[in-house]
Amino acid sequence: MKFVNFEKRERIGIVRINRPDKLNALSPEVLEELKLVVNDISKDDELVSAIITGTGKAFVAGADIGYIGTLDEEGGYEMALMGQEVFSAIENSPKVFIAAVNGYALGGGCELALACDFIIASENAIFGQPEVNLGIMPGWGATQRLAKKVGMNWAKYLILTGDRIDARTAFNIGLVQKVVNHDNLMDEAINIANVIAEKGPTALRLAKESINRSFELGDFGFKYEALLFGKSVGSPEKEEGIKAFFEKRKPNFFK
Ligand code: CO8
């Protein structure tokens, strides 16, 4: 692949958006490659978690602005759907996706990070939804996911002002879960991915699914949680987890 590198380290996948001369801007070609990689990760029984990061000084500086310039209304709609499909595949993947934000995460780049399950940021990271500066609005999920993840007021502030925020501010509003020294970003992300990769994959998948649906299900969300909890209790992984607890050892869910 030309624009998206993929590396497998035992139970962890590492995805690097690799178009540094354009700050990893997401053209249709980059998105197509990302879609293939995400689908491969989701189907790979050996993988439990995956990290998405960027090459060079940006995570992703947005959708490709030159390409947006060529689009008419219909093309804009189609391009929005194309990116939304890829980002929803990340959000709904049975694997845990961590965004390791190494620099600019603007527009579609911030939306890509939002589609991941949580965000680890370098102290150099910059977040923002600057689309209004270009006379357009976000189209790859920010109006939906940002409001759900940081609340309506911050979502409106970021989307309507186009202001950029640094990693500390992003941490303070709950957009980022951990800020680390720039040089340690990948080590930290890999450590967290490894911690997750030791857990029972079925429990991870069911818990993620239940959390993902928490906003839409209302009171039925509790019933849904109970249903998925039942599935986790019925899984062979639960036998190992509880046996290991009483044997005072770490569980091994991958025998
Ligand atoms: N698209 C295309 N090229 C880009 C982009 C981008 N988003 N961002 C940077 N580049 C290019 C620059 O044009 C430049 O190319 P060249 O060397 O050929 O001139 C190269 O990357 C390096 O960029 P800069 O020289 O600008 O680097 P700086 O360090 O001076 O500035 C910034 C870095 C502040 C990140 C600056 O590049 C910038 O403001 N970039 C644009 C950020 C932005 O507005 N992002 C939002 C884009 S719109 C979007 O994401 C919408 C998503 C939803 C789409 C829905 C369907 C279409």
PDB file of C-alpha atoms and ligand atoms in Angstrom:
ATOM      1  CA  MET A   1       0.000   0.000   0.000  1.00  0.00           C
ATOM      2  CA  LYS A   2       1.171   3.504  -0.789  1.00  0.00           C
ATOM      3  CA  PHE A   3      -0.459   5.710   1.844  1.00  0.00           C
ATOM      4  CA  VAL A   4      -1.279   3.423   4.760  1.00  0.00           C
ATOM      5  CA  ASN A   5       1.328   1.220   6.432  1.00  0.00           C
ATOM      6  CA  PHE A   6       0.286  -1.729   8.524  1.00  0.00           C
ATOM      7  CA  GLU A   7       2.414  -3.687  10.960  1.00  0.00           C
ATOM      8  CA  LYS A   8       1.350  -6.614  13.114  1.00  0.00           C
ATOM      9  CA  ARG A   9       3.001  -7.129  16.505  1.00  0.00           C
ATOM     10  CA  GLU A  10       1.510 -10.277  17.975  1.00  0.00           C
ATOM     11  CA  ARG A  11      -1.995  -9.265  19.074  1.00  0.00           C
ATOM     12  CA  ILE A  12      -1.607  -5.576  18.195  1.00  0.00           C
ATOM     13  CA  GLY A  13      -1.954  -3.913  14.807  1.00  0.00           C
ATOM     14  CA  ILE A  14      -0.192  -0.618  14.082  1.00  0.00           C
ATOM     15  CA  VAL A  15      -1.638   1.550  11.313  1.00  0.00           C
ATOM     16  CA  ARG A  16       0.313   4.571  10.033  1.00  0.00           C
ATOM     17  CA  ILE A  17      -1.230   7.110   7.700  1.00  0.00           C
ATOM     18  CA  ASN A  18       1.724   7.825   5.462  1.00  0.00           C
ATOM     19  CA  ARG A  19       1.416  10.892   3.272  1.00  0.00           C
ATOM     20  CA  PRO A  20       3.690  13.240   5.216  1.00  0.00           C
ATOM     21  CA  ASP A  21       4.274  15.740   2.392  1.00  0.00           C
ATOM     22  CA  LYS A  22       0.547  16.615   2.624  1.00  0.00           C
ATOM     23  CA  LEU A  23       0.364  16.204   6.405  1.00  0.00           C
ATOM     24  CA  ASN A  24      -1.411  12.872   5.864  1.00  0.00           C
ATOM     25  CA  ALA A  25      -4.464  14.542   4.308  1.00  0.00           C
ATOM     26  CA  LEU A  26      -7.136  11.987   3.508  1.00  0.00           C
ATOM     27  CA  SER A  27      -7.680  11.769  -0.240  1.00  0.00           C
ATOM     28  CA  PRO A  28     -10.022   9.097  -1.645  1.00  0.00           C
ATOM     29  CA  GLU A  29      -6.948   6.900  -2.279  1.00  0.00           C
ATOM     30  CA  VAL A  30      -5.824   7.156   1.366  1.00  0.00           C
ATOM     31  CA  LEU A  31      -9.357   6.425   2.572  1.00  0.00           C
ATOM     32  CA  GLU A  32      -9.636   3.362   0.300  1.00  0.00           C
ATOM     33  CA  GLU A  33      -6.409   1.968   1.718  1.00  0.00           C
ATOM     34  CA  LEU A  34      -7.496   2.721   5.278  1.00  0.00           C
ATOM     35  CA  LYS A  35     -10.788   0.936   4.637  1.00  0.00           C
ATOM     36  CA  LEU A  36      -8.974  -2.220   3.474  1.00  0.00           C
ATOM     37  CA  VAL A  37      -6.626  -2.184   6.476  1.00  0.00           C
ATOM     38  CA  VAL A  38      -9.458  -1.616   8.980  1.00  0.00           C
ATOM     39  CA  ASN A  39     -11.501  -4.443   7.455  1.00  0.00           C
ATOM     40  CA  ASP A  40      -8.487  -6.772   7.567  1.00  0.00           C
ATOM     41  CA  ILE A  41      -7.882  -5.901  11.234  1.00  0.00           C
ATOM     42  CA  SER A  42     -11.528  -6.495  12.127  1.00  0.00           C
ATOM     43  CA  LYS A  43     -11.452  -9.961  10.529  1.00  0.00           C
ATOM     44  CA  ASP A  44      -8.079 -11.017  11.958  1.00  0.00           C
ATOM     45  CA  ASP A  45      -8.673 -13.509  14.798  1.00  0.00           C
ATOM     46  CA  GLU A  46      -5.141 -12.994  16.154  1.00  0.00           C
ATOM     47  CA  LEU A  47      -5.571  -9.253  16.710  1.00  0.00           C
ATOM     48  CA  VAL A  48      -7.214  -7.742  19.781  1.00  0.00           C
ATOM     49  CA  SER A  49      -6.333  -4.046  19.529  1.00  0.00           C
ATOM     50  CA  ALA A  50      -4.982  -1.598  16.979  1.00  0.00           C
ATOM     51  CA  ILE A  51      -3.277   1.785  17.041  1.00  0.00           C
ATOM     52  CA  ILE A  52      -3.764   4.467  14.400  1.00  0.00           C
ATOM     53  CA  THR A  53      -1.092   7.154  14.106  1.00  0.00           C
ATOM     54  CA  GLY A  54       0.423   9.459  11.494  1.00  0.00           C
ATOM     55  CA  THR A  55       3.845   9.728   9.873  1.00  0.00           C
ATOM     56  CA  GLY A  56       5.766  12.991  10.364  1.00  0.00           C
ATOM     57  CA  LYS A  57       4.463  16.081  12.132  1.00  0.00           C
ATOM     58  CA  ALA A  58       0.762  15.425  11.612  1.00  0.00           C
ATOM     59  CA  PHE A  59      -1.674  12.770  12.698  1.00  0.00           C
ATOM     60  CA  VAL A  60      -3.993  13.791   9.852  1.00  0.00           C
ATOM     61  CA  ALA A  61      -4.515  17.440   8.824  1.00  0.00           C
ATOM     62  CA  GLY A  62      -7.972  16.698   7.449  1.00  0.00           C
ATOM     63  CA  ALA A  63      -9.627  15.649   4.252  1.00  0.00           C
ATOM     64  CA  ASP A  64      -7.676  16.574   1.132  1.00  0.00           C
ATOM     65  CA  ILE A  65      -8.636  20.214   0.606  1.00  0.00           C
ATOM     66  CA  GLY A  66      -7.606  20.168  -3.064  1.00  0.00           C
ATOM     67  CA  TYR A  67      -9.962  17.260  -3.675  1.00  0.00           C
ATOM     68  CA  ILE A  68     -12.835  18.954  -1.808  1.00  0.00           C
ATOM     69  CA  GLY A  69     -12.318  21.915  -4.136  1.00  0.00           C
ATOM     70  CA  THR A  70     -13.250  19.718  -7.123  1.00  0.00           C
ATOM     71  CA  LEU A  71     -16.524  18.461  -5.633  1.00  0.00           C
ATOM     72  CA  ASP A  72     -20.069  19.611  -6.338  1.00  0.00           C
ATOM     73  CA  GLU A  73     -22.984  19.011  -3.951  1.00  0.00           C
ATOM     74  CA  GLU A  74     -23.524  15.410  -5.048  1.00  0.00           C
ATOM     75  CA  GLY A  75     -19.785  14.692  -4.909  1.00  0.00           C
ATOM     76  CA  GLY A  76     -19.553  16.210  -1.436  1.00  0.00           C
ATOM     77  CA  TYR A  77     -22.391  13.990  -0.252  1.00  0.00           C
ATOM     78  CA  GLU A  78     -20.754  10.884  -1.726  1.00  0.00           C
ATOM     79  CA  MET A  79     -17.367  11.770  -0.229  1.00  0.00           C
ATOM     80  CA  ALA A  80     -18.954  12.354   3.180  1.00  0.00           C
ATOM     81  CA  LEU A  81     -20.592   8.920   3.016  1.00  0.00           C
ATOM     82  CA  MET A  82     -17.332   7.283   1.924  1.00  0.00           C
ATOM     83  CA  GLY A  83     -15.397   8.633   4.908  1.00  0.00           C
ATOM     84  CA  GLN A  84     -18.259   7.943   7.303  1.00  0.00           C
ATOM     85  CA  GLU A  85     -18.292   4.302   6.186  1.00  0.00           C
ATOM     86  CA  VAL A  86     -14.588   3.903   6.980  1.00  0.00           C
ATOM     87  CA  PHE A  87     -14.849   5.681  10.337  1.00  0.00           C
ATOM     88  CA  SER A  88     -17.952   3.698  11.320  1.00  0.00           C
ATOM     89  CA  ALA A  89     -16.052   0.502  10.487  1.00  0.00           C
ATOM     90  CA  ILE A  90     -13.475   1.591  13.088  1.00  0.00           C
ATOM     91  CA  GLU A  91     -16.114   2.542  15.651  1.00  0.00           C
ATOM     92  CA  ASN A  92     -18.038  -0.708  15.160  1.00  0.00           C
ATOM     93  CA  SER A  93     -15.024  -2.975  14.825  1.00  0.00           C
ATOM     94  CA  PRO A  94     -14.826  -5.888  17.283  1.00  0.00           C
ATOM     95  CA  LYS A  95     -11.228  -4.768  17.938  1.00  0.00           C
ATOM     96  CA  VAL A  96     -10.225  -1.894  20.230  1.00  0.00           C
ATOM     97  CA  PHE A  97      -8.836   1.059  18.253  1.00  0.00           C
ATOM     98  CA  ILE A  98      -6.543   3.603  19.920  1.00  0.00           C
ATOM     99  CA  ALA A  99      -5.708   6.896  18.221  1.00  0.00           C
ATOM    100  CA  ALA A 100      -2.082   7.860  18.964  1.00  0.00           C
ATOM    101  CA  VAL A 101      -2.196  11.521  17.953  1.00  0.00           C
ATOM    102  CA  ASN A 102       1.321  12.699  17.166  1.00  0.00           C
ATOM    103  CA  GLY A 103       0.566  16.206  15.827  1.00  0.00           C
ATOM    104  CA  TYR A 104      -2.165  17.967  13.873  1.00  0.00           C
ATOM    105  CA  ALA A 105      -5.553  16.241  14.101  1.00  0.00           C
ATOM    106  CA  LEU A 106      -7.689  18.704  12.191  1.00  0.00           C
ATOM    107  CA  GLY A 107     -11.032  18.354  10.435  1.00  0.00           C
ATOM    108  CA  GLY A 108     -11.225  14.808   9.108  1.00  0.00           C
ATOM    109  CA  GLY A 109      -8.149  13.988  11.213  1.00  0.00           C
ATOM    110  CA  CYS A 110      -9.945  14.894  14.415  1.00  0.00           C
ATOM    111  CA  GLU A 111     -12.932  12.898  13.136  1.00  0.00           C
ATOM    112  CA  LEU A 112     -10.691   9.882  12.531  1.00  0.00           C
ATOM    113  CA  ALA A 113      -9.404  10.113  16.116  1.00  0.00           C
ATOM    114  CA  LEU A 114     -13.000  10.452  17.361  1.00  0.00           C
ATOM    115  CA  ALA A 115     -13.967   7.216  15.589  1.00  0.00           C
ATOM    116  CA  CYS A 116     -11.340   5.375  17.648  1.00  0.00           C
ATOM    117  CA  ASP A 117     -12.269   4.070  21.088  1.00  0.00           C
ATOM    118  CA  PHE A 118     -10.038   6.594  22.849  1.00  0.00           C
ATOM    119  CA  ILE A 119      -7.169   8.956  22.206  1.00  0.00           C
ATOM    120  CA  ILE A 120      -3.600   9.112  23.504  1.00  0.00           C
ATOM    121  CA  ALA A 121      -1.936  12.376  22.514  1.00  0.00           C
ATOM    122  CA  SER A 122       1.596  13.653  22.284  1.00  0.00           C
ATOM    123  CA  GLU A 123       2.108  16.997  23.998  1.00  0.00           C
ATOM    124  CA  ASN A 124       2.596  18.362  20.439  1.00  0.00           C
ATOM    125  CA  ALA A 125      -0.890  17.355  19.334  1.00  0.00           C
ATOM    126  CA  ILE A 126      -3.294  19.991  18.065  1.00  0.00           C
ATOM    127  CA  PHE A 127      -6.998  19.276  17.639  1.00  0.00           C
ATOM    128  CA  GLY A 128      -9.649  21.223  15.799  1.00  0.00           C
ATOM    129  CA  GLN A 129     -12.534  21.261  13.356  1.00  0.00           C
ATOM    130  CA  PRO A 130     -11.498  24.139  11.086  1.00  0.00           C
ATOM    131  CA  GLU A 131     -13.947  23.346   8.262  1.00  0.00           C
ATOM    132  CA  VAL A 132     -15.886  26.610   8.724  1.00  0.00           C
ATOM    133  CA  ASN A 133     -12.696  28.483   7.771  1.00  0.00           C
ATOM    134  CA  LEU A 134     -13.094  26.834   4.351  1.00  0.00           C
ATOM    135  CA  GLY A 135     -16.794  27.648   4.103  1.00  0.00           C
ATOM    136  CA  ILE A 136     -17.819  24.035   4.742  1.00  0.00           C
ATOM    137  CA  MET A 137     -18.970  22.034   7.757  1.00  0.00           C
ATOM    138  CA  PRO A 138     -17.624  18.718   9.073  1.00  0.00           C
ATOM    139  CA  GLY A 139     -18.828  15.673   7.130  1.00  0.00           C
ATOM    140  CA  TRP A 140     -17.076  12.657   8.628  1.00  0.00           C
ATOM    141  CA  GLY A 141     -18.901  12.440  11.918  1.00  0.00           C
ATOM    142  CA  ALA A 142     -17.780  15.374  14.076  1.00  0.00           C
ATOM    143  CA  THR A 143     -21.259  16.855  14.500  1.00  0.00           C
ATOM    144  CA  GLN A 144     -22.332  13.494  15.922  1.00  0.00           C
ATOM    145  CA  ARG A 145     -19.320  11.989  17.710  1.00  0.00           C
ATOM    146  CA  LEU A 146     -17.841  15.187  19.129  1.00  0.00           C
ATOM    147  CA  ALA A 147     -21.124  16.105  20.817  1.00  0.00           C
ATOM    148  CA  LYS A 148     -21.416  12.587  22.236  1.00  0.00           C
ATOM    149  CA  LYS A 149     -17.819  12.467  23.426  1.00  0.00           C
ATOM    150  CA  VAL A 150     -17.223  15.972  24.841  1.00  0.00           C
ATOM    151  CA  GLY A 151     -20.751  17.368  25.083  1.00  0.00           C
ATOM    152  CA  MET A 152     -22.790  19.766  22.999  1.00  0.00           C
ATOM    153  CA  ASN A 153     -21.144  23.004  24.187  1.00  0.00           C
ATOM    154  CA  TRP A 154     -17.580  22.028  23.361  1.00  0.00           C
ATOM    155  CA  ALA A 155     -18.700  20.452  20.087  1.00  0.00           C
ATOM    156  CA  LYS A 156     -20.408  23.696  19.108  1.00  0.00           C
ATOM    157  CA  TYR A 157     -17.476  25.802  20.280  1.00  0.00           C
ATOM    158  CA  LEU A 158     -14.947  23.801  18.252  1.00  0.00           C
ATOM    159  CA  ILE A 159     -17.065  23.375  15.124  1.00  0.00           C
ATOM    160  CA  LEU A 160     -18.517  26.897  15.030  1.00  0.00           C
ATOM    161  CA  THR A 161     -15.313  28.811  15.815  1.00  0.00           C
ATOM    162  CA  GLY A 162     -12.854  26.544  13.963  1.00  0.00           C
ATOM    163  CA  ASP A 163     -10.500  27.179  16.911  1.00  0.00           C
ATOM    164  CA  ARG A 164      -7.592  24.803  17.510  1.00  0.00           C
ATOM    165  CA  ILE A 165      -6.868  23.389  20.952  1.00  0.00           C
ATOM    166  CA  ASP A 166      -3.673  21.872  22.315  1.00  0.00           C
ATOM    167  CA  ALA A 167      -3.314  18.430  23.871  1.00  0.00           C
ATOM    168  CA  ARG A 168      -3.752  19.668  27.471  1.00  0.00           C
ATOM    169  CA  THR A 169      -7.000  21.444  26.640  1.00  0.00           C
ATOM    170  CA  ALA A 170      -8.178  18.382  24.733  1.00  0.00           C
ATOM    171  CA  PHE A 171      -7.405  16.325  27.848  1.00  0.00           C
ATOM    172  CA  ASN A 172      -9.253  18.780  30.092  1.00  0.00           C
ATOM    173  CA  ILE A 173     -12.443  18.555  28.020  1.00  0.00           C
ATOM    174  CA  GLY A 174     -12.304  14.748  27.889  1.00  0.00           C
ATOM    175  CA  LEU A 175     -11.427  14.460  24.205  1.00  0.00           C
ATOM    176  CA  VAL A 176      -8.037  12.936  25.050  1.00  0.00           C
ATOM    177  CA  GLN A 177      -7.537  10.288  27.726  1.00  0.00           C
ATOM    178  CA  LYS A 178      -3.763  10.632  28.205  1.00  0.00           C
ATOM    179  CA  VAL A 179      -1.126  13.205  27.218  1.00  0.00           C
ATOM    180  CA  VAL A 180       2.442  11.919  26.986  1.00  0.00           C
ATOM    181  CA  ASN A 181       5.887  13.136  26.062  1.00  0.00           C
ATOM    182  CA  HIS A 182       6.148  13.266  22.262  1.00  0.00           C
ATOM    183  CA  ASP A 183       9.029  10.792  22.084  1.00  0.00           C
ATOM    184  CA  ASN A 184       7.142   8.283  24.245  1.00  0.00           C
ATOM    185  CA  LEU A 185       3.862   8.388  22.335  1.00  0.00           C
ATOM    186  CA  MET A 186       4.143   5.071  20.520  1.00  0.00           C
ATOM    187  CA  ASP A 187       5.639   3.257  23.526  1.00  0.00           C
ATOM    188  CA  GLU A 188       2.732   4.464  25.676  1.00  0.00           C
ATOM    189  CA  ALA A 189       0.151   3.564  23.044  1.00  0.00           C
ATOM    190  CA  ILE A 190       1.709   0.119  22.595  1.00  0.00           C
ATOM    191  CA  ASN A 191       1.750  -0.430  26.379  1.00  0.00           C
ATOM    192  CA  ILE A 192      -1.953   0.365  26.589  1.00  0.00           C
ATOM    193  CA  ALA A 193      -2.725  -1.765  23.531  1.00  0.00           C
ATOM    194  CA  ASN A 194      -0.793  -4.626  25.171  1.00  0.00           C
ATOM    195  CA  VAL A 195      -2.752  -4.274  28.409  1.00  0.00           C
ATOM    196  CA  ILE A 196      -5.972  -4.526  26.400  1.00  0.00           C
ATOM    197  CA  ALA A 197      -4.612  -7.404  24.317  1.00  0.00           C
ATOM    198  CA  GLU A 198      -4.357  -9.547  27.458  1.00  0.00           C
ATOM    199  CA  LYS A 199      -8.093  -9.257  28.182  1.00  0.00           C
ATOM    200  CA  GLY A 200     -10.756 -11.612  26.915  1.00  0.00           C
ATOM    201  CA  PRO A 201     -11.559 -10.604  23.321  1.00  0.00           C
ATOM    202  CA  THR A 202     -15.216 -11.580  23.679  1.00  0.00           C
ATOM    203  CA  ALA A 203     -15.660  -9.393  26.780  1.00  0.00           C
ATOM    204  CA  LEU A 204     -13.928  -6.494  25.001  1.00  0.00           C
ATOM    205  CA  ARG A 205     -16.092  -6.844  21.919  1.00  0.00           C
ATOM    206  CA  LEU A 206     -19.344  -7.063  23.888  1.00  0.00           C
ATOM    207  CA  ALA A 207     -18.456  -4.182  26.243  1.00  0.00           C
ATOM    208  CA  LYS A 208     -17.506  -1.944  23.305  1.00  0.00           C
ATOM    209  CA  GLU A 209     -20.750  -2.781  21.534  1.00  0.00           C
ATOM    210  CA  SER A 210     -22.812  -2.004  24.636  1.00  0.00           C
ATOM    211  CA  ILE A 211     -21.058   1.340  25.231  1.00  0.00           C
ATOM    212  CA  ASN A 212     -21.379   2.286  21.543  1.00  0.00           C
ATOM    213  CA  ARG A 213     -25.129   1.875  21.706  1.00  0.00           C
ATOM    214  CA  SER A 214     -25.624   3.644  25.045  1.00  0.00           C
ATOM    215  CA  PHE A 215     -26.866   6.907  23.509  1.00  0.00           C
ATOM    216  CA  GLU A 216     -29.391   5.394  21.153  1.00  0.00           C
ATOM    217  CA  LEU A 217     -31.016   2.730  23.332  1.00  0.00           C
ATOM    218  CA  GLY A 218     -32.398   4.766  26.254  1.00  0.00           C
ATOM    219  CA  ASP A 219     -33.808   2.539  29.009  1.00  0.00           C
ATOM    220  CA  PHE A 220     -33.464  -0.521  26.775  1.00  0.00           C
ATOM    221  CA  GLY A 221     -29.698   0.028  27.060  1.00  0.00           C
ATOM    222  CA  PHE A 222     -29.756  -1.656  30.463  1.00  0.00           C
ATOM    223  CA  LYS A 223     -31.606  -4.671  29.065  1.00  0.00           C
ATOM    224  CA  TYR A 224     -29.154  -4.771  26.163  1.00  0.00           C
ATOM    225  CA  GLU A 225     -26.249  -4.639  28.624  1.00  0.00           C
ATOM    226  CA  ALA A 226     -27.789  -7.556  30.522  1.00  0.00           C
ATOM    227  CA  LEU A 227     -28.130  -9.553  27.287  1.00  0.00           C
ATOM    228  CA  LEU A 228     -24.506  -8.960  26.344  1.00  0.00           C
ATOM    229  CA  PHE A 229     -23.385  -9.594  29.919  1.00  0.00           C
ATOM    230  CA  GLY A 230     -25.128 -12.971  29.667  1.00  0.00           C
ATOM    231  CA  LYS A 231     -23.186 -13.706  26.485  1.00  0.00           C
ATOM    232  CA  SER A 232     -19.914 -12.862  28.243  1.00  0.00           C
ATOM    233  CA  VAL A 233     -20.819 -15.144  31.158  1.00  0.00           C
ATOM    234  CA  GLY A 234     -21.616 -17.925  28.683  1.00  0.00           C
ATOM    235  CA  SER A 235     -18.233 -17.601  26.980  1.00  0.00           C
ATOM    236  CA  PRO A 236     -15.311 -20.031  27.520  1.00  0.00           C
ATOM    237  CA  GLU A 237     -13.186 -16.981  28.344  1.00  0.00           C
ATOM    238  CA  LYS A 238     -15.190 -16.485  31.544  1.00  0.00           C
ATOM    239  CA  GLU A 239     -14.243 -20.028  32.647  1.00  0.00           C
ATOM    240  CA  GLU A 240     -10.564 -19.157  32.288  1.00  0.00           C
ATOM    241  CA  GLY A 241     -10.901 -15.684  33.888  1.00  0.00           C
ATOM    242  CA  ILE A 242     -12.598 -16.980  37.018  1.00  0.00           C
ATOM    243  CA  LYS A 243     -10.390 -20.083  37.286  1.00  0.00           C
ATOM    244  CA  ALA A 244      -7.290 -17.856  37.064  1.00  0.00           C
ATOM    245  CA  PHE A 245      -8.647 -15.550  39.800  1.00  0.00           C
ATOM    246  CA  PHE A 246      -8.980 -18.417  42.280  1.00  0.00           C
ATOM    247  CA  GLU A 247      -5.672 -19.946  41.225  1.00  0.00           C
ATOM    248  CA  LYS A 248      -4.058 -16.507  41.872  1.00  0.00           C
ATOM    249  CA  ARG A 249      -2.515 -16.264  38.405  1.00  0.00           C
ATOM    250  CA  LYS A 250      -2.956 -14.138  35.293  1.00  0.00           C
ATOM    251  CA  PRO A 251      -5.623 -15.445  32.949  1.00  0.00           C
ATOM    252  CA  ASN A 252      -4.582 -16.680  29.526  1.00  0.00           C
ATOM    253  CA  PHE A 253      -7.469 -16.165  27.133  1.00  0.00           C
ATOM    254  CA  PHE A 254      -5.490 -17.359  24.126  1.00  0.00           C
ATOM    255  CA  LYS A 255      -4.758 -21.007  24.849  1.00  0.00           C
TER     256      LYS A 255
HETATM  257  N1  CO8 B   1      -5.402  18.864   2.415  1.00  0.00           N
HETATM  258  C1  CO8 B   1      -4.471  18.949   1.442  1.00  0.00           C
HETATM  259  N2  CO8 B   1      -3.209  19.377   1.642  1.00  0.00           N
HETATM  260  C2  CO8 B   1      -2.892  19.748   2.889  1.00  0.00           C
HETATM  261  C3  CO8 B   1      -3.790  19.705   3.957  1.00  0.00           C
HETATM  262  C4  CO8 B   1      -5.110  19.221   3.695  1.00  0.00           C
HETATM  263  N3  CO8 B   1      -6.040  19.101   4.642  1.00  0.00           N
HETATM  264  N4  CO8 B   1      -3.174  20.147   5.083  1.00  0.00           N
HETATM  265  C5  CO8 B   1      -1.909  20.452   4.710  1.00  0.00           C
HETATM  266  N5  CO8 B   1      -1.731  20.215   3.397  1.00  0.00           N
HETATM  267  C6  CO8 B   1      -0.514  20.413   2.610  1.00  0.00           C
HETATM  268  C7  CO8 B   1      -0.200  21.869   2.369  1.00  0.00           C
HETATM  269  O1  CO8 B   1      -0.952  22.387   1.292  1.00  0.00           O
HETATM  270  C8  CO8 B   1       1.277  21.792   2.079  1.00  0.00           C
HETATM  271  O2  CO8 B   1       1.464  21.331   0.776  1.00  0.00           O
HETATM  272  P1  CO8 B   1       2.587  22.008  -0.179  1.00  0.00           P
HETATM  273  O3  CO8 B   1       3.898  21.733   0.521  1.00  0.00           O
HETATM  274  O4  CO8 B   1       2.442  21.303  -1.472  1.00  0.00           O
HETATM  275  O5  CO8 B   1       2.271  23.477  -0.203  1.00  0.00           O
HETATM  276  C9  CO8 B   1       1.756  20.688   3.011  1.00  0.00           C
HETATM  277  O6  CO8 B   1       0.585  19.898   3.329  1.00  0.00           O
HETATM  278  C10 CO8 B   1       2.336  21.187   4.308  1.00  0.00           C
HETATM  279  O7  CO8 B   1       1.392  22.034   4.892  1.00  0.00           O
HETATM  280  P2  CO8 B   1       1.735  23.532   5.385  1.00  0.00           P
HETATM  281  O8  CO8 B   1       2.842  24.093   4.575  1.00  0.00           O
HETATM  282  O9  CO8 B   1       0.453  24.280   5.420  1.00  0.00           O
HETATM  283  O10 CO8 B   1       2.270  23.220   6.854  1.00  0.00           O
HETATM  284  P3  CO8 B   1       2.255  24.216   8.100  1.00  0.00           P
HETATM  285  O11 CO8 B   1       3.068  23.547   9.161  1.00  0.00           O
HETATM  286  O12 CO8 B   1       2.625  25.599   7.686  1.00  0.00           O
HETATM  287  O13 CO8 B   1       0.717  24.284   8.578  1.00  0.00           O
HETATM  288  C11 CO8 B   1      -1.419  23.311   9.155  1.00  0.00           C
HETATM  289  C12 CO8 B   1       0.109  23.117   9.111  1.00  0.00           C
HETATM  290  C13 CO8 B   1      -1.778  24.390  10.158  1.00  0.00           C
HETATM  291  C14 CO8 B   1      -2.017  21.972   9.594  1.00  0.00           C
HETATM  292  C15 CO8 B   1      -1.935  23.705   7.750  1.00  0.00           C
HETATM  293  O14 CO8 B   1      -1.382  22.814   6.788  1.00  0.00           O
HETATM  294  C16 CO8 B   1      -3.421  23.657   7.619  1.00  0.00           C
HETATM  295  O15 CO8 B   1      -4.117  24.551   8.085  1.00  0.00           O
HETATM  296  N6  CO8 B   1      -3.958  22.606   6.965  1.00  0.00           N
HETATM  297  C17 CO8 B   1      -5.363  22.488   6.697  1.00  0.00           C
HETATM  298  C18 CO8 B   1      -6.128  22.059   7.929  1.00  0.00           C
HETATM  299  C19 CO8 B   1      -7.604  21.999   7.626  1.00  0.00           C
HETATM  300  O16 CO8 B   1      -8.241  22.983   7.304  1.00  0.00           O
HETATM  301  N7  CO8 B   1      -8.191  20.769   7.739  1.00  0.00           N
HETATM  302  C20 CO8 B   1      -9.581  20.541   7.468  1.00  0.00           C
HETATM  303  C21 CO8 B   1      -9.771  20.126   6.058  1.00  0.00           C
HETATM  304  S1  CO8 B   1     -11.484  19.944   5.637  1.00  0.00           S
HETATM  305  C22 CO8 B   1     -11.912  18.458   6.312  1.00  0.00           C
HETATM  306  O17 CO8 B   1     -11.123  17.797   6.920  1.00  0.00           O
HETATM  307  C23 CO8 B   1     -13.316  18.031   6.106  1.00  0.00           C
HETATM  308  C24 CO8 B   1     -13.577  16.612   6.568  1.00  0.00           C
HETATM  309  C25 CO8 B   1     -14.939  16.113   6.098  1.00  0.00           C
HETATM  310  C26 CO8 B   1     -14.932  15.897   4.614  1.00  0.00           C
HETATM  311  C27 CO8 B   1     -16.253  15.415   4.131  1.00  0.00           C
HETATM  312  C28 CO8 B   1     -16.241  14.934   2.668  1.00  0.00           C
HETATM  313  C29 CO8 B   1     -15.486  15.737   1.686  1.00  0.00           C
END
